[in-house]
Short mmCIF file of C-alpha atoms and ligand atoms in Angstrom, two decimals:
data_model
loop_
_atom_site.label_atom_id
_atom_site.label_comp_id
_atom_site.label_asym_id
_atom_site.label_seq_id
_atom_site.Cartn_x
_atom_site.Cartn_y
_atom_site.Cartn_z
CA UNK A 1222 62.18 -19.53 -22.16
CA UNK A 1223 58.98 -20.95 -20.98
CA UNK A 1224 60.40 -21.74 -18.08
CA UNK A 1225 61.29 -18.23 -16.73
CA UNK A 1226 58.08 -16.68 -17.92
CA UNK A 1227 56.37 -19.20 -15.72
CA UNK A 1228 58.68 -18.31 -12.66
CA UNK A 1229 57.91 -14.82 -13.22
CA UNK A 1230 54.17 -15.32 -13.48
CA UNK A 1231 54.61 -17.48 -10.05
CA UNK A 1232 56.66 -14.37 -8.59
CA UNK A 1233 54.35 -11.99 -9.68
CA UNK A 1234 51.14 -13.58 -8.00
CA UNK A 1235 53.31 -14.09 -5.14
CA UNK A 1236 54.09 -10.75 -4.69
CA UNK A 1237 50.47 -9.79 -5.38
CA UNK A 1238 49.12 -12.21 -2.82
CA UNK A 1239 51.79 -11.27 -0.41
CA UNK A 1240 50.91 -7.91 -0.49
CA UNK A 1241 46.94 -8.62 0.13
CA UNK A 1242 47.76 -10.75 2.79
CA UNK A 1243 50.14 -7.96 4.72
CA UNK A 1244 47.02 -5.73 3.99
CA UNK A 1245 45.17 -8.08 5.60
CA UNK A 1246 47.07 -8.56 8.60
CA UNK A 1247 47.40 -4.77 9.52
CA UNK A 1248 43.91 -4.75 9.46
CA UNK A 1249 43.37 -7.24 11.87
CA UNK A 1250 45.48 -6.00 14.04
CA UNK A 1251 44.01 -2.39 13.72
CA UNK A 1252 41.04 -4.17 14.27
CA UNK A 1253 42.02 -5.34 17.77
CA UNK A 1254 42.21 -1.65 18.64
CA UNK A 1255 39.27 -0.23 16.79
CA UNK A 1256 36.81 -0.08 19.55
CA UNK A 1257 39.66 1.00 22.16
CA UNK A 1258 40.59 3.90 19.78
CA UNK A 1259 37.20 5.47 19.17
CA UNK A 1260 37.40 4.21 15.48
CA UNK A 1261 33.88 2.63 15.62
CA UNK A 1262 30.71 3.98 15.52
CA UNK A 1263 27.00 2.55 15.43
CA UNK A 1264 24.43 3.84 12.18
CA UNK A 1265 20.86 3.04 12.96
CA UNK A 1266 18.24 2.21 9.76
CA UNK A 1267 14.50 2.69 10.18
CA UNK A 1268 12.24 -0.38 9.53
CA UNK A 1269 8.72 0.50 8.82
CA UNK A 1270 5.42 -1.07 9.12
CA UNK A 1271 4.25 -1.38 5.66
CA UNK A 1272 0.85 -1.05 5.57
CA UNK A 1273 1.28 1.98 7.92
CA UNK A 1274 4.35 3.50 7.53
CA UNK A 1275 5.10 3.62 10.98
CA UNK A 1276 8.79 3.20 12.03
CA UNK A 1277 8.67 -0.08 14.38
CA UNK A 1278 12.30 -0.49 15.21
CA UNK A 1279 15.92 0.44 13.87
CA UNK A 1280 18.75 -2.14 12.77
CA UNK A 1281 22.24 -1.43 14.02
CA UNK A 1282 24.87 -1.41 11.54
CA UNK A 1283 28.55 -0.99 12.35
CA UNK A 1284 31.48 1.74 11.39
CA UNK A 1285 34.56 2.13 11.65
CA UNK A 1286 36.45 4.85 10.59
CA UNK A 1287 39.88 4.00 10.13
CA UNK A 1288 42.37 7.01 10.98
CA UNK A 1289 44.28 6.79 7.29
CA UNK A 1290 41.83 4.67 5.19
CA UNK A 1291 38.95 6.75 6.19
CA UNK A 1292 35.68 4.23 6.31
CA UNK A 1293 36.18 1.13 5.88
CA UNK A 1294 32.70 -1.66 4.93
CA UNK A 1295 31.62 -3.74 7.08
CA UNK A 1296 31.33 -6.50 4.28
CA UNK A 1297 35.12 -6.05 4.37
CA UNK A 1298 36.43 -5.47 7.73
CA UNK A 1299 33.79 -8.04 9.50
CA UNK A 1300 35.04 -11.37 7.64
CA UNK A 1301 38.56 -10.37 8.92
CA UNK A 1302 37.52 -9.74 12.48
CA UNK A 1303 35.22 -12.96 12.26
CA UNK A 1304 38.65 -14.65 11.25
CA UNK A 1305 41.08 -13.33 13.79
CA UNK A 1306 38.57 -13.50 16.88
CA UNK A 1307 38.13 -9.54 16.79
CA UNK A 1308 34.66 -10.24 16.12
CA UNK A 1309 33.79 -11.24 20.16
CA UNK A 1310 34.91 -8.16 21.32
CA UNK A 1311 33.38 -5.77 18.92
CA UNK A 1312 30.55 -7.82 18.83
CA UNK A 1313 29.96 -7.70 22.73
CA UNK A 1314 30.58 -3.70 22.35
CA UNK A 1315 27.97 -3.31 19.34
CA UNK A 1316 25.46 -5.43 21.77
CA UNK A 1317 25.81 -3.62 24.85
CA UNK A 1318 26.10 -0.35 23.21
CA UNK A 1319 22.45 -0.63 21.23
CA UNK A 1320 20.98 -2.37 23.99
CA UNK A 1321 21.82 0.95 25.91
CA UNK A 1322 20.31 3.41 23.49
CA UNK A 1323 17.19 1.04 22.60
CA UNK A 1324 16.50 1.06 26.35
CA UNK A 1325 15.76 4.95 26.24
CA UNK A 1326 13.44 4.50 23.25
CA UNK A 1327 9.36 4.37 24.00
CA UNK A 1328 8.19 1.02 23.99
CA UNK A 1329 7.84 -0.75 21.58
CA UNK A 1330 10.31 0.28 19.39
CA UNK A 1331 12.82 -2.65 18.59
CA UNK A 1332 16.38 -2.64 17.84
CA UNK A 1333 18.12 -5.72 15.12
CA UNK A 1334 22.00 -6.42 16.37
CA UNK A 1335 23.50 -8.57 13.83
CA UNK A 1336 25.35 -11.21 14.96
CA UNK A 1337 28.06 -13.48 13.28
CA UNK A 1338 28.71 -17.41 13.07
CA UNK A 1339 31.79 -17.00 15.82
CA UNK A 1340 29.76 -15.17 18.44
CA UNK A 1341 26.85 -17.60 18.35
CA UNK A 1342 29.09 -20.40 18.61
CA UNK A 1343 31.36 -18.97 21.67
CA UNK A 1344 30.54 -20.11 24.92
CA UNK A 1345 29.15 -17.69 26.66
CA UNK A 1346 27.19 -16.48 24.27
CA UNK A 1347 23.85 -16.24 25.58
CA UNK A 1348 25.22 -15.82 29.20
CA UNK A 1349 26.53 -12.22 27.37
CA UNK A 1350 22.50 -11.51 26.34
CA UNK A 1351 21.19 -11.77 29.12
CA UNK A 1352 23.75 -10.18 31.07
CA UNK A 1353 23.85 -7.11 28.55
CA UNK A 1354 19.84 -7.26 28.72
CA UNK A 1355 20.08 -6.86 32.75
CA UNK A 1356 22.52 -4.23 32.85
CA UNK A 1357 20.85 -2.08 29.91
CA UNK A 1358 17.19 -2.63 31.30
CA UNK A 1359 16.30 -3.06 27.84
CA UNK A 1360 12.98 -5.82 27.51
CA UNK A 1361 13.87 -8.86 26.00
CA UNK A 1362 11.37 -8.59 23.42
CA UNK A 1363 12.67 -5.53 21.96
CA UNK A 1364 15.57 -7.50 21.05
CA UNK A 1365 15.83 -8.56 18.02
CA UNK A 1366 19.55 -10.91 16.93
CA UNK A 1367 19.27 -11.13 12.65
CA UNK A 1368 21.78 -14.32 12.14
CA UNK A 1369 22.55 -15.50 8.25
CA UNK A 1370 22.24 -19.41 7.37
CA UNK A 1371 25.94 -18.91 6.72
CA UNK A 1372 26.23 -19.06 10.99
CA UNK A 1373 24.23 -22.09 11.03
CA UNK A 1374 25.88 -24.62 8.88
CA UNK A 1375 29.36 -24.66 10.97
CA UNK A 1376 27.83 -26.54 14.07
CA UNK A 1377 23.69 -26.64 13.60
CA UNK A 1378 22.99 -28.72 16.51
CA UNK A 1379 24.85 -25.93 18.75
CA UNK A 1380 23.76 -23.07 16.77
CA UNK A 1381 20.18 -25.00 17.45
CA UNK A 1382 20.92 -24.98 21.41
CA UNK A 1383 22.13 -21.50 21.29
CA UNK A 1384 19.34 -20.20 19.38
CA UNK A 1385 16.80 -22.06 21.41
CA UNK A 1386 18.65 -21.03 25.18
CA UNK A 1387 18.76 -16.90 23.49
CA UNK A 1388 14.77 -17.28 22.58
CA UNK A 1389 14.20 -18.71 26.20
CA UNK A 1390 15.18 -15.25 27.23
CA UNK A 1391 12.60 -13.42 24.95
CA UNK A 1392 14.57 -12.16 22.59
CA UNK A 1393 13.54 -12.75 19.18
CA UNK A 1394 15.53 -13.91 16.13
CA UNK A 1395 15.27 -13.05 12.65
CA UNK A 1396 17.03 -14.71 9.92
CA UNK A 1397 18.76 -12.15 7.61
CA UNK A 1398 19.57 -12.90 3.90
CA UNK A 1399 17.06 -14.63 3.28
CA UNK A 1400 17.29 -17.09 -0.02
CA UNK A 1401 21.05 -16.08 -0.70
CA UNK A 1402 22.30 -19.20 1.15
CA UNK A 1403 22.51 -22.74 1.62
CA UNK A 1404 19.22 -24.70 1.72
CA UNK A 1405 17.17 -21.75 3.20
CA UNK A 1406 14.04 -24.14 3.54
CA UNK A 1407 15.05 -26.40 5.79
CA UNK A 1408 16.57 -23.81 8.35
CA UNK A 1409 13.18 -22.11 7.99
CA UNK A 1410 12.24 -25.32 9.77
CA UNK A 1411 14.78 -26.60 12.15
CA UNK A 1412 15.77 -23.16 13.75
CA UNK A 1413 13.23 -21.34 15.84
CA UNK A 1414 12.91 -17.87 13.64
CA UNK A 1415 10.80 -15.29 14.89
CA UNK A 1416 10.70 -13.45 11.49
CA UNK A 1417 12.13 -13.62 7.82
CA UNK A 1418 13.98 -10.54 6.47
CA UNK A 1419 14.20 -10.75 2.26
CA UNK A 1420 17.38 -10.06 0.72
CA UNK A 1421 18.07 -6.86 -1.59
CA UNK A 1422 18.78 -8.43 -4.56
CA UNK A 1423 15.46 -9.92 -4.49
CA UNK A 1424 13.38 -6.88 -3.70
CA UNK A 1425 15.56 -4.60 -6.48
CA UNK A 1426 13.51 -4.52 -9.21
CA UNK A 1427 10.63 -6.55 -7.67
CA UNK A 1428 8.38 -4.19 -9.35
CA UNK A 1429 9.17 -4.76 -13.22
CA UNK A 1430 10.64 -8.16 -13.01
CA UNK A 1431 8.06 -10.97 -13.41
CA UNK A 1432 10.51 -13.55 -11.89
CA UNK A 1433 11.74 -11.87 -8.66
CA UNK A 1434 8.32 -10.69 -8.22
CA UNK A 1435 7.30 -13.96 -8.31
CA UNK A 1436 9.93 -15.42 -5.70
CA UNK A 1437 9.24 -12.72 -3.33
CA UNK A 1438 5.16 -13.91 -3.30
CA UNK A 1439 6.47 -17.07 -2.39
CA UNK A 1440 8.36 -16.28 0.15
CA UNK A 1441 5.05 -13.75 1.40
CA UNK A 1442 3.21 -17.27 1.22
CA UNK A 1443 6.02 -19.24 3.02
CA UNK A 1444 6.11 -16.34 5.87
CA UNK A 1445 2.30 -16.44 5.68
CA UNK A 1446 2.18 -20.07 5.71
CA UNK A 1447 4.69 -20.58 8.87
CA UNK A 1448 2.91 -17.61 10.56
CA UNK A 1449 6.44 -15.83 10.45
CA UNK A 1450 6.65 -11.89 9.53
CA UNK A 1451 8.39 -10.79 5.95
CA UNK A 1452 10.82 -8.10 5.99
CA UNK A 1453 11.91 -6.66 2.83
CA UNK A 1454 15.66 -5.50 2.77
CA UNK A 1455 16.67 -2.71 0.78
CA UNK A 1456 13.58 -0.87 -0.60
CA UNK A 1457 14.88 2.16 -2.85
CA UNK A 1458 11.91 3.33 -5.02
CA UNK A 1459 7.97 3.77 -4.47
CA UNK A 1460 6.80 1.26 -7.20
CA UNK A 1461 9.09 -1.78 -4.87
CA UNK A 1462 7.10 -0.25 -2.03
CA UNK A 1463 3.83 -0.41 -3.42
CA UNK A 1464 4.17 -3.79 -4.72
CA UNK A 1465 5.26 -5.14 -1.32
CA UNK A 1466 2.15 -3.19 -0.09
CA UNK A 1467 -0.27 -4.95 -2.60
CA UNK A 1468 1.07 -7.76 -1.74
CA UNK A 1469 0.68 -7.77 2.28
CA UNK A 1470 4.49 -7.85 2.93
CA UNK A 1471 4.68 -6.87 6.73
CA UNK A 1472 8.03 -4.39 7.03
CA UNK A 1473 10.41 -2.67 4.97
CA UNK A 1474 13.61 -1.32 5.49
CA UNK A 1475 15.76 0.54 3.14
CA UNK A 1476 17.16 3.79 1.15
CA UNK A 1477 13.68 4.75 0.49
CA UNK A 1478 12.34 5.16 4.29
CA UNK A 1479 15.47 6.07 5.40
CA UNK A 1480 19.64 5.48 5.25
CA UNK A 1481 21.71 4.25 8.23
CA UNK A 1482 22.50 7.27 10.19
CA UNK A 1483 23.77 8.00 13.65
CA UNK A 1484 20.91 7.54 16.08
CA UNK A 1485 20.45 11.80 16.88
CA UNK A 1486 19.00 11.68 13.17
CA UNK A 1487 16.10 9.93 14.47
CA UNK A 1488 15.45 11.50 17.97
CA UNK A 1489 11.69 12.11 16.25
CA UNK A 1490 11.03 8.39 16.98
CA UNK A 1491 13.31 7.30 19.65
CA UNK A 1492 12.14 10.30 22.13
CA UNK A 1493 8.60 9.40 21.36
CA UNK A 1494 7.25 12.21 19.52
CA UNK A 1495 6.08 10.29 16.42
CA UNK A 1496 3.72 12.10 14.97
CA UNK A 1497 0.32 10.42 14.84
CA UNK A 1498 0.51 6.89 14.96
CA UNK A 1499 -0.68 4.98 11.99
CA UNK A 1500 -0.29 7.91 9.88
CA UNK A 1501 1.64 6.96 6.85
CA UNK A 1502 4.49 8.68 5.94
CA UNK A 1503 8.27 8.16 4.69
CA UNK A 1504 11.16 8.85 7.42
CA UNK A 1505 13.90 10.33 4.89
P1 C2E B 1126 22.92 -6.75 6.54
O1 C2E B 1126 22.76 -7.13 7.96
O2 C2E B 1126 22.13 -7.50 5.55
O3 C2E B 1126 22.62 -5.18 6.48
C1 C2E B 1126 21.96 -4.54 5.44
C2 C2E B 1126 22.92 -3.82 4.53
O4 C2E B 1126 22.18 -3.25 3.44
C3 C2E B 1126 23.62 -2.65 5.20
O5 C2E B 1126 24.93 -2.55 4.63
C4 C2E B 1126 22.76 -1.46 4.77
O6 C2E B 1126 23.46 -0.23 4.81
C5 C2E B 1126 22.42 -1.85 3.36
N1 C2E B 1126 21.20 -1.22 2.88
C6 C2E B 1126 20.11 -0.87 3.60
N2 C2E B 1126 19.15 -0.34 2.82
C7 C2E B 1126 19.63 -0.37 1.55
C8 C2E B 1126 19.09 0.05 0.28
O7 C2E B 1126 17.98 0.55 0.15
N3 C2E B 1126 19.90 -0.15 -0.81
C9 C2E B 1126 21.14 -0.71 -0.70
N4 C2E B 1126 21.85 -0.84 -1.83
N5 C2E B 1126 21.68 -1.12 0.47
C10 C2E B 1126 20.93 -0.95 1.59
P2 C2E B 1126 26.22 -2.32 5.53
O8 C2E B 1126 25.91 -1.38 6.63
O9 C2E B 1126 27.34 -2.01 4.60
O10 C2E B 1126 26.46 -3.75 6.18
C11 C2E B 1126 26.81 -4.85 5.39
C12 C2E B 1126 26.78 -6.13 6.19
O11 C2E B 1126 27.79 -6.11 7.21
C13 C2E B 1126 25.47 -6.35 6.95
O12 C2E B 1126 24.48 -6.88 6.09
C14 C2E B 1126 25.91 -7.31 8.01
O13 C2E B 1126 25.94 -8.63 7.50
C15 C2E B 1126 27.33 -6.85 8.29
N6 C2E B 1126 27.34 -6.03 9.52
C16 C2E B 1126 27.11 -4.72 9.70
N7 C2E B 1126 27.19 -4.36 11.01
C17 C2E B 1126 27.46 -5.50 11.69
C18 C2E B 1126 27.66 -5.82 13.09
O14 C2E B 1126 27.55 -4.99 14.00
N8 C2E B 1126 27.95 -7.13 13.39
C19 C2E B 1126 28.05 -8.10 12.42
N9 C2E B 1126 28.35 -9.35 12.80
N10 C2E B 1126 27.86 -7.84 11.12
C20 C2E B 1126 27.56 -6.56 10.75
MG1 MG B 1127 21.21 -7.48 9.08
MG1 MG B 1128 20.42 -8.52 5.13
MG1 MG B 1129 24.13 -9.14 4.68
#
């Protein structure tokens, strides 16, 4: 008896696994098709100067719209297209496709691509930055690549060369995530970061909590310390902004200046008609 209830345990995980593992295969092949199709589409999120308010550049995020799923996350379609390969092409599309719209911004807005462990460690990686940067016109400076420590650990001495050959160009590197991953510290050292950018969970909140306030002053110090700008992901409410305020973080980005939205949403900013600079004030 025990031994047929244990084959049909095995059969039934079997047939559960095989079923998310179909799943998954559609999707990667849909996602070979995604961009060619129209599926995908780019959402742009303000990030604001804190002290001032003012919007000093937008991070890209990615969509796709599936044609019977409807959307589909990101933080579920981009580990399969990282898998399968999917991730260069879509990659080199989300690239070349911000760098042309943050080239007819005013200087000095900025635009933040993020960019995954397989395209940093492909070939012709940087080759494909400067390349894209060229075509689009756009300055290197107003580039901005925001790479997790989770793209670092596979190969750190090429992620190292990579990093250091993309910076060469101008274009500046944040590291995203920060203090979710794997010895954060140390990266903070080795890899040539141009600026820090906090993770939600530690800025949700920031404001009541004694102990995530008090790892998000430390990492204010640390920034501070290695003369590297804070970022704080995911701002919702006015007392996590006024606590980063108080306590000199340098830019926010989140639900509370404004959501991702197709780039038209923000033609305010990006055609230069901001309305008195320095002027605090929310975006949403
Ligand atoms: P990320 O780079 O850390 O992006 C920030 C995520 O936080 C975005 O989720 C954004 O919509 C969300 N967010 C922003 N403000 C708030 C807030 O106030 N509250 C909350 N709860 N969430 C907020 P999204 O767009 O779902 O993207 C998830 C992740 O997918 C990104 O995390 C990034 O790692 C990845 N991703 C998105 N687009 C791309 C892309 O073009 N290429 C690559 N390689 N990865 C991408
Ligand atoms: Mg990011
Ligand atoms: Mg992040
Ligand atoms: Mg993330």
């Amino acid at each position: 008896r025990a031994k047929s209830e244990g084959r049909g345990t095995y059969r039934f995980f079997e047939h559960k696994m095989g079923v998310q593992v179909r799943d998954r295969r559609i999707l990667e092949h849909e996602l070979r098709h995604a961009v060619a199709r129209g599926e995908m589409h780019l959402v742009y999120q303000p990030q604001t100067q804190v002290e001032t308010g003012e919007v000093i550049g937008f991070e890209v995020l990615l969509r796709w719209h599936h044609p019977e799923r409807g959307a589909v996350s990101p933080a579920v379609f981009i580990p399969i297209a990282e898998e399968s390969g999917a991730i260069l092409q879509i990659g080199e599309w989300v690239l070349r496709q911000a760098c042309r719209d943050a080239a007819s911004w005013p200087n000095p807005l900025a635009v933040a691509v993020n960019v995954s462990a397989v395209q940093i460690h492909a070939p012709h990686f940087v080759q494909l930055v400067h390349e894209v940067l060229l075509q689009t016109g756009l300055k290197p400076d107003r580039l901005e690549i925001e790479i997790t420590e989770t793209a670092l650990i596979r190969d750190p001495v090429r992620a190292l060369s990579t990093l250091r050959q993309v910076k060469a160009l101008g274009v500046h590197i944040a590291m995203d995530d920060f203090g979710t991953g794997y010895s954060s510290l140390s990266n903070l050292r080795s890899f040539p970061f141009d600026k820090i950018k906090i993770d939600p969970s530690f800025i949700r909140a920031v404001d009541t909590n004694e102990q995530t306030a008090a790892i998000v002053r430390s990492v204010l110090g640390l920034g501070r310390g290695l003369g590297l700008p804070v970022l704080a992901e995911g701002v919702e409410t006015d007392a996590e902004l006024r606590f980063l305020a108080a306590e000199n973080c340098d830019a926010a980005q989140g639900y509370l200046m404004g959501r991702p939205a197709p780039i038209e949403r923000f033609s305010q900013f990006t055609h230069g008609i901001q309305d008195e600079p320095g002027k605090p004030g929310l975006v949403a």
